[in-house]
């Protein structure tokens, strides 16, 4: 992020949060939420995909109770799927060259 981009972002947030206390944690959370909502999020790029993973990880860290449990189960299922796919690929390659 360049210096001009950062100044533009601060100016935009100041317009959105005019009259609110910038040191208030709720105002800071609201500003972060507004920034995430207005940020272009192209999922067709590596950066966009990583940004989505980062947003998911931050959401899981903020969650508690059953929502956190569901997020952890989703991650475990994804990892299980990846390991299953890698294992099948390894068996296919191994059986092809030795079979």
Short mmCIF file of N, CA, C and O in Angstrom, two decimals:
data_model
loop_
_atom_site.label_atom_id
_atom_site.label_comp_id
_atom_site.label_asym_id
_atom_site.label_seq_id
_atom_site.Cartn_x
_atom_site.Cartn_y
_atom_site.Cartn_z
N UNK A 1 0.85 -1.18 0.00
CA UNK A 1 0.00 0.00 0.00
C UNK A 1 0.90 1.24 0.00
O UNK A 1 1.81 1.36 0.79
N UNK A 2 0.64 2.14 -0.89
CA UNK A 2 1.44 3.34 -0.99
C UNK A 2 0.93 4.40 -0.03
O UNK A 2 -0.15 4.34 0.51
N UNK A 3 1.75 5.42 0.16
CA UNK A 3 1.41 6.50 1.08
C UNK A 3 0.12 7.21 0.68
O UNK A 3 -0.72 7.50 1.50
N UNK A 4 -0.07 7.46 -0.60
CA UNK A 4 -1.27 8.14 -1.08
C UNK A 4 -2.52 7.32 -0.83
O UNK A 4 -3.57 7.85 -0.50
N UNK A 5 -2.39 6.01 -0.99
CA UNK A 5 -3.54 5.14 -0.73
C UNK A 5 -3.94 5.19 0.74
O UNK A 5 -5.11 5.21 1.07
N UNK A 6 -2.97 5.21 1.62
CA UNK A 6 -3.24 5.24 3.06
C UNK A 6 -3.91 6.56 3.44
O UNK A 6 -4.87 6.57 4.22
N UNK A 7 -3.44 7.68 2.89
CA UNK A 7 -4.06 8.99 3.18
C UNK A 7 -5.50 9.02 2.67
O UNK A 7 -6.39 9.55 3.34
N UNK A 8 -5.71 8.45 1.49
CA UNK A 8 -7.07 8.41 0.93
C UNK A 8 -7.99 7.56 1.81
O UNK A 8 -9.15 7.92 2.05
N UNK A 9 -7.48 6.45 2.31
CA UNK A 9 -8.28 5.57 3.19
C UNK A 9 -8.64 6.28 4.49
O UNK A 9 -9.78 6.22 4.95
N UNK A 10 -7.68 6.97 5.09
CA UNK A 10 -7.93 7.69 6.34
C UNK A 10 -8.97 8.79 6.10
O UNK A 10 -9.88 8.98 6.90
N UNK A 11 -8.84 9.51 4.98
CA UNK A 11 -9.80 10.57 4.66
C UNK A 11 -11.21 10.00 4.47
O UNK A 11 -12.19 10.55 4.96
N UNK A 12 -11.31 8.87 3.78
CA UNK A 12 -12.61 8.25 3.55
C UNK A 12 -13.23 7.80 4.88
O UNK A 12 -14.42 8.00 5.13
N UNK A 13 -12.42 7.21 5.76
CA UNK A 13 -12.94 6.77 7.06
C UNK A 13 -13.33 7.95 7.93
O UNK A 13 -14.30 7.87 8.69
N UNK A 14 -12.60 9.06 7.84
CA UNK A 14 -12.95 10.24 8.62
C UNK A 14 -14.32 10.78 8.18
O UNK A 14 -15.11 11.22 9.00
N UNK A 15 -14.59 10.71 6.88
CA UNK A 15 -15.90 11.15 6.39
C UNK A 15 -17.00 10.23 6.91
O UNK A 15 -18.07 10.69 7.29
N UNK A 16 -16.75 8.94 6.91
CA UNK A 16 -17.76 7.98 7.37
C UNK A 16 -18.01 8.06 8.87
O UNK A 16 -19.12 7.82 9.33
N UNK A 17 -16.98 8.37 9.64
CA UNK A 17 -17.08 8.33 11.09
C UNK A 17 -17.05 9.72 11.72
O UNK A 17 -16.65 9.88 12.87
N UNK A 18 -17.48 10.70 10.97
CA UNK A 18 -17.47 12.08 11.45
C UNK A 18 -18.29 12.20 12.74
O UNK A 18 -19.43 11.79 12.82
N UNK A 19 -17.68 12.78 13.77
CA UNK A 19 -18.37 13.02 15.04
C UNK A 19 -18.26 11.87 16.02
O UNK A 19 -18.75 11.97 17.14
N UNK A 20 -17.62 10.76 15.63
CA UNK A 20 -17.46 9.63 16.54
C UNK A 20 -16.05 9.63 17.13
O UNK A 20 -15.11 10.13 16.53
N UNK A 21 -15.90 9.05 18.31
CA UNK A 21 -14.62 8.99 19.01
C UNK A 21 -13.73 7.94 18.33
O UNK A 21 -14.06 6.75 18.35
N UNK A 22 -12.60 8.33 17.75
CA UNK A 22 -11.75 7.36 17.05
C UNK A 22 -11.06 6.38 17.99
O UNK A 22 -10.56 5.35 17.56
N UNK A 23 -11.02 6.67 19.29
CA UNK A 23 -10.36 5.77 20.25
C UNK A 23 -11.32 4.74 20.83
O UNK A 23 -10.90 3.84 21.55
N UNK A 24 -12.61 4.85 20.53
CA UNK A 24 -13.61 3.91 21.04
C UNK A 24 -13.46 2.58 20.31
O UNK A 24 -13.44 2.54 19.08
N UNK A 25 -13.34 1.45 21.05
CA UNK A 25 -13.17 0.15 20.39
C UNK A 25 -14.33 -0.23 19.47
O UNK A 25 -14.12 -0.86 18.43
N UNK A 26 -15.55 0.16 19.82
CA UNK A 26 -16.69 -0.14 18.95
C UNK A 26 -16.60 0.64 17.65
O UNK A 26 -16.94 0.12 16.58
N UNK A 27 -16.15 1.87 17.72
CA UNK A 27 -15.99 2.68 16.51
C UNK A 27 -14.88 2.09 15.64
O UNK A 27 -15.02 2.02 14.42
N UNK A 28 -13.80 1.64 16.27
CA UNK A 28 -12.71 1.02 15.51
C UNK A 28 -13.17 -0.26 14.83
O UNK A 28 -12.83 -0.52 13.67
N UNK A 29 -13.98 -1.06 15.53
CA UNK A 29 -14.51 -2.29 14.94
C UNK A 29 -15.44 -1.95 13.77
O UNK A 29 -15.42 -2.63 12.74
N UNK A 30 -16.26 -0.92 13.96
CA UNK A 30 -17.16 -0.50 12.88
C UNK A 30 -16.36 -0.02 11.68
O UNK A 30 -16.69 -0.34 10.52
N UNK A 31 -15.29 0.74 11.92
CA UNK A 31 -14.46 1.23 10.82
C UNK A 31 -13.80 0.07 10.08
O UNK A 31 -13.73 0.07 8.85
N UNK A 32 -13.34 -0.93 10.83
CA UNK A 32 -12.73 -2.10 10.20
C UNK A 32 -13.77 -2.85 9.36
O UNK A 32 -13.48 -3.32 8.26
N UNK A 33 -15.00 -2.94 9.89
CA UNK A 33 -16.08 -3.60 9.15
C UNK A 33 -16.39 -2.84 7.86
O UNK A 33 -16.54 -3.45 6.79
N UNK A 34 -16.50 -1.53 7.95
CA UNK A 34 -16.76 -0.71 6.76
C UNK A 34 -15.65 -0.86 5.73
O UNK A 34 -15.91 -0.93 4.54
N UNK A 35 -14.42 -0.94 6.21
CA UNK A 35 -13.30 -1.09 5.30
C UNK A 35 -13.36 -2.43 4.57
O UNK A 35 -13.13 -2.50 3.37
N UNK A 36 -13.69 -3.51 5.30
CA UNK A 36 -13.82 -4.82 4.67
C UNK A 36 -14.95 -4.84 3.66
O UNK A 36 -14.86 -5.48 2.62
N UNK A 37 -16.04 -4.14 3.95
CA UNK A 37 -17.19 -4.14 3.05
C UNK A 37 -16.91 -3.35 1.77
O UNK A 37 -17.44 -3.68 0.71
N UNK A 38 -16.09 -2.31 1.85
CA UNK A 38 -15.85 -1.47 0.69
C UNK A 38 -14.62 -1.88 -0.10
O UNK A 38 -14.38 -1.37 -1.18
N UNK A 39 -13.85 -2.79 0.44
CA UNK A 39 -12.62 -3.23 -0.22
C UNK A 39 -12.98 -4.14 -1.39
O UNK A 39 -13.75 -5.08 -1.23
N UNK A 40 -12.44 -3.88 -2.57
CA UNK A 40 -12.71 -4.78 -3.69
C UNK A 40 -12.10 -6.14 -3.40
O UNK A 40 -10.98 -6.24 -2.94
N UNK A 41 -12.87 -7.19 -3.64
CA UNK A 41 -12.42 -8.52 -3.28
C UNK A 41 -12.55 -9.44 -4.48
O UNK A 41 -13.52 -10.15 -4.62
N UNK A 42 -11.55 -9.39 -5.34
CA UNK A 42 -11.56 -10.26 -6.51
C UNK A 42 -11.06 -11.64 -6.09
O UNK A 42 -9.92 -11.82 -5.72
N UNK A 43 -11.95 -12.61 -6.14
CA UNK A 43 -11.60 -13.97 -5.74
C UNK A 43 -10.85 -14.70 -6.86
O UNK A 43 -10.45 -15.84 -6.67
N UNK A 44 -10.68 -14.07 -8.00
CA UNK A 44 -10.02 -14.71 -9.12
C UNK A 44 -8.50 -14.58 -9.05
O UNK A 44 -7.81 -15.08 -9.91
N UNK A 45 -7.99 -13.92 -8.02
CA UNK A 45 -6.55 -13.75 -7.88
C UNK A 45 -6.09 -14.47 -6.62
O UNK A 45 -6.87 -14.76 -5.71
N UNK A 46 -4.82 -14.74 -6.55
CA UNK A 46 -4.25 -15.38 -5.36
C UNK A 46 -4.42 -14.46 -4.15
O UNK A 46 -4.77 -14.92 -3.05
N UNK A 47 -4.22 -13.17 -4.35
CA UNK A 47 -4.37 -12.23 -3.25
C UNK A 47 -5.80 -12.21 -2.72
O UNK A 47 -6.03 -12.15 -1.53
N UNK A 48 -6.76 -12.28 -3.63
CA UNK A 48 -8.15 -12.30 -3.21
C UNK A 48 -8.50 -13.55 -2.44
O UNK A 48 -9.22 -13.51 -1.44
N UNK A 49 -7.97 -14.68 -2.87
CA UNK A 49 -8.23 -15.93 -2.16
C UNK A 49 -7.58 -15.91 -0.78
O UNK A 49 -8.19 -16.35 0.20
N UNK A 50 -6.35 -15.42 -0.70
CA UNK A 50 -5.68 -15.34 0.60
C UNK A 50 -6.38 -14.35 1.52
O UNK A 50 -6.45 -14.56 2.73
N UNK A 51 -6.91 -13.28 0.96
CA UNK A 51 -7.66 -12.31 1.75
C UNK A 51 -8.91 -12.96 2.34
O UNK A 51 -9.28 -12.74 3.48
N UNK A 52 -9.55 -13.82 1.53
CA UNK A 52 -10.72 -14.54 2.02
C UNK A 52 -10.37 -15.50 3.13
O UNK A 52 -11.10 -15.61 4.12
N UNK A 53 -9.23 -16.18 3.02
CA UNK A 53 -8.79 -17.07 4.09
C UNK A 53 -8.46 -16.28 5.34
O UNK A 53 -8.81 -16.68 6.46
N UNK A 54 -7.83 -15.12 5.18
CA UNK A 54 -7.51 -14.27 6.32
C UNK A 54 -8.78 -13.77 7.01
O UNK A 54 -8.87 -13.80 8.25
N UNK A 55 -9.76 -13.35 6.23
CA UNK A 55 -11.03 -12.90 6.82
C UNK A 55 -11.72 -14.03 7.58
O UNK A 55 -12.26 -13.84 8.66
N UNK A 56 -11.68 -15.25 7.00
CA UNK A 56 -12.27 -16.40 7.68
C UNK A 56 -11.54 -16.69 8.99
O UNK A 56 -12.18 -16.93 10.03
N UNK A 57 -10.21 -16.66 8.97
CA UNK A 57 -9.44 -16.94 10.19
C UNK A 57 -9.70 -15.89 11.26
O UNK A 57 -9.84 -16.23 12.44
N UNK A 58 -9.79 -14.63 10.87
CA UNK A 58 -10.09 -13.59 11.85
C UNK A 58 -11.50 -13.75 12.42
O UNK A 58 -11.72 -13.53 13.60
N UNK A 59 -12.44 -14.15 11.58
CA UNK A 59 -13.80 -14.37 12.06
C UNK A 59 -13.85 -15.53 13.05
O UNK A 59 -14.56 -15.46 14.06
N UNK A 60 -13.10 -16.59 12.76
CA UNK A 60 -13.07 -17.73 13.67
C UNK A 60 -12.44 -17.33 15.00
O UNK A 60 -12.91 -17.74 16.07
N UNK A 61 -11.42 -16.51 14.95
CA UNK A 61 -10.78 -16.07 16.20
C UNK A 61 -11.71 -15.21 17.04
O UNK A 61 -11.62 -15.21 18.27
N UNK A 62 -12.62 -14.49 16.40
CA UNK A 62 -13.58 -13.67 17.15
C UNK A 62 -14.77 -14.48 17.64
O UNK A 62 -15.45 -14.08 18.57
N UNK A 63 -15.03 -15.61 17.01
CA UNK A 63 -16.21 -16.42 17.35
C UNK A 63 -15.97 -17.19 18.64
O UNK A 63 -14.83 -17.42 19.06
N UNK A 64 -17.08 -17.58 19.27
CA UNK A 64 -16.99 -18.43 20.44
C UNK A 64 -18.18 -19.37 20.47
O UNK A 64 -19.12 -19.23 19.69
N UNK A 65 -18.10 -20.37 21.32
CA UNK A 65 -19.21 -21.31 21.45
C UNK A 65 -19.35 -22.21 20.25
O UNK A 65 -18.36 -22.68 19.68
N UNK A 66 -20.60 -22.45 19.87
CA UNK A 66 -20.87 -23.40 18.78
C UNK A 66 -20.40 -22.89 17.42
O UNK A 66 -20.07 -23.68 16.54
N UNK A 67 -20.34 -21.59 17.23
CA UNK A 67 -19.87 -21.06 15.93
C UNK A 67 -18.39 -21.39 15.73
O UNK A 67 -17.97 -21.73 14.63
N UNK A 68 -17.61 -21.27 16.80
CA UNK A 68 -16.19 -21.62 16.70
C UNK A 68 -16.04 -23.11 16.44
O UNK A 68 -15.21 -23.54 15.63
N UNK A 69 -16.86 -23.92 17.11
CA UNK A 69 -16.81 -25.37 16.90
C UNK A 69 -17.15 -25.72 15.46
O UNK A 69 -16.48 -26.56 14.84
N UNK A 70 -18.16 -25.09 14.90
CA UNK A 70 -18.54 -25.35 13.51
C UNK A 70 -17.41 -24.95 12.56
O UNK A 70 -17.09 -25.68 11.61
N UNK A 71 -16.77 -23.83 12.82
CA UNK A 71 -15.66 -23.38 11.97
C UNK A 71 -14.49 -24.36 12.06
O UNK A 71 -13.86 -24.69 11.04
N UNK A 72 -14.20 -24.86 13.25
CA UNK A 72 -13.12 -25.82 13.41
C UNK A 72 -13.46 -27.12 12.69
O UNK A 72 -12.60 -27.72 12.03
N UNK A 73 -14.71 -27.55 12.77
CA UNK A 73 -15.13 -28.77 12.05
C UNK A 73 -15.00 -28.57 10.55
O UNK A 73 -14.54 -29.48 9.84
N UNK A 74 -15.35 -27.41 10.04
CA UNK A 74 -15.21 -27.13 8.60
C UNK A 74 -13.74 -27.22 8.19
O UNK A 74 -13.41 -27.84 7.17
N UNK A 75 -12.86 -26.63 8.98
CA UNK A 75 -11.43 -26.67 8.67
C UNK A 75 -10.91 -28.11 8.70
O UNK A 75 -10.15 -28.53 7.82
N UNK A 76 -11.32 -28.88 9.70
CA UNK A 76 -10.88 -30.27 9.80
C UNK A 76 -11.39 -31.08 8.60
O UNK A 76 -10.64 -31.89 8.04
N UNK A 77 -12.63 -30.85 8.18
CA UNK A 77 -13.15 -31.56 7.00
C UNK A 77 -12.40 -31.19 5.73
O UNK A 77 -12.13 -32.05 4.88
N UNK A 78 -12.05 -29.92 5.61
CA UNK A 78 -11.26 -29.49 4.43
C UNK A 78 -9.89 -30.17 4.44
O UNK A 78 -9.43 -30.69 3.42
N UNK A 79 -9.25 -30.18 5.60
CA UNK A 79 -7.94 -30.84 5.69
C UNK A 79 -8.04 -32.34 5.43
O UNK A 79 -7.17 -32.94 4.78
N UNK A 80 -9.11 -32.97 5.94
CA UNK A 80 -9.32 -34.38 5.67
C UNK A 80 -9.49 -34.63 4.17
O UNK A 80 -8.92 -35.58 3.62
N UNK A 81 -10.23 -33.79 3.49
CA UNK A 81 -10.40 -33.92 2.05
C UNK A 81 -9.10 -33.77 1.29
O UNK A 81 -8.83 -34.52 0.34
N UNK A 82 -8.27 -32.83 1.72
CA UNK A 82 -6.98 -32.63 1.06
C UNK A 82 -6.08 -33.85 1.28
O UNK A 82 -5.44 -34.35 0.34
N UNK A 83 -6.02 -34.34 2.52
CA UNK A 83 -5.20 -35.53 2.80
C UNK A 83 -5.71 -36.75 2.04
O UNK A 83 -4.91 -37.54 1.51
N UNK A 84 -7.01 -36.94 1.96
CA UNK A 84 -7.59 -38.06 1.22
C UNK A 84 -7.22 -37.98 -0.27
O UNK A 84 -6.83 -38.98 -0.88
N UNK A 85 -7.30 -36.78 -0.82
CA UNK A 85 -6.95 -36.59 -2.23
C UNK A 85 -5.47 -36.86 -2.48
O UNK A 85 -5.10 -37.52 -3.47
N UNK A 86 -4.62 -36.36 -1.60
CA UNK A 86 -3.18 -36.61 -1.75
C UNK A 86 -2.85 -38.08 -1.62
O UNK A 86 -2.01 -38.61 -2.36
N UNK A 87 -3.49 -38.77 -0.68
CA UNK A 87 -3.25 -40.20 -0.49
C UNK A 87 -3.68 -40.98 -1.75
O UNK A 87 -2.95 -41.85 -2.21
N UNK A 88 -4.84 -40.64 -2.30
CA UNK A 88 -5.29 -41.33 -3.52
C UNK A 88 -4.37 -41.03 -4.70
O UNK A 88 -4.10 -41.91 -5.51
N UNK A 89 -3.88 -39.82 -4.80
CA UNK A 89 -2.94 -39.48 -5.88
C UNK A 89 -1.64 -40.26 -5.71
O UNK A 89 -1.07 -40.78 -6.68
N UNK A 90 -1.16 -40.37 -4.47
CA UNK A 90 0.07 -41.13 -4.21
C UNK A 90 -0.14 -42.60 -4.59
O UNK A 90 0.72 -43.21 -5.23
N UNK A 91 -1.27 -43.18 -4.20
CA UNK A 91 -1.54 -44.59 -4.53
C UNK A 91 -1.66 -44.78 -6.03
O UNK A 91 -1.17 -45.79 -6.57
N UNK A 92 -2.27 -43.84 -6.73
CA UNK A 92 -2.39 -43.94 -8.18
C UNK A 92 -1.02 -43.92 -8.85
O UNK A 92 -0.72 -44.75 -9.71
N UNK A 93 -0.19 -42.98 -8.45
CA UNK A 93 1.16 -42.88 -9.04
C UNK A 93 1.96 -44.12 -8.70
O UNK A 93 2.65 -44.70 -9.56
N UNK A 94 1.90 -44.57 -7.46
CA UNK A 94 2.65 -45.74 -7.03
C UNK A 94 2.21 -46.99 -7.79
O UNK A 94 3.04 -47.77 -8.26
N UNK A 95 0.88 -47.20 -7.93
CA UNK A 95 0.39 -48.38 -8.64
C UNK A 95 0.66 -48.30 -10.14
O UNK A 95 0.84 -49.32 -10.79
N UNK A 96 0.70 -47.10 -10.69
CA UNK A 96 0.97 -46.95 -12.12
C UNK A 96 2.40 -47.33 -12.44
O UNK A 96 2.67 -48.04 -13.42
N UNK A 97 3.35 -46.92 -11.61
CA UNK A 97 4.74 -47.20 -11.92
C UNK A 97 5.16 -48.61 -11.50
O UNK A 97 6.08 -49.18 -12.08
N UNK A 98 4.51 -49.19 -10.54
CA UNK A 98 4.89 -50.53 -10.10
C UNK A 98 3.89 -51.60 -10.51
O UNK A 98 4.13 -52.79 -10.29
N UNK A 99 2.78 -51.21 -11.09
CA UNK A 99 1.72 -52.18 -11.39
C UNK A 99 1.86 -52.75 -12.73
O UNK A 99 1.60 -53.75 -13.20
#
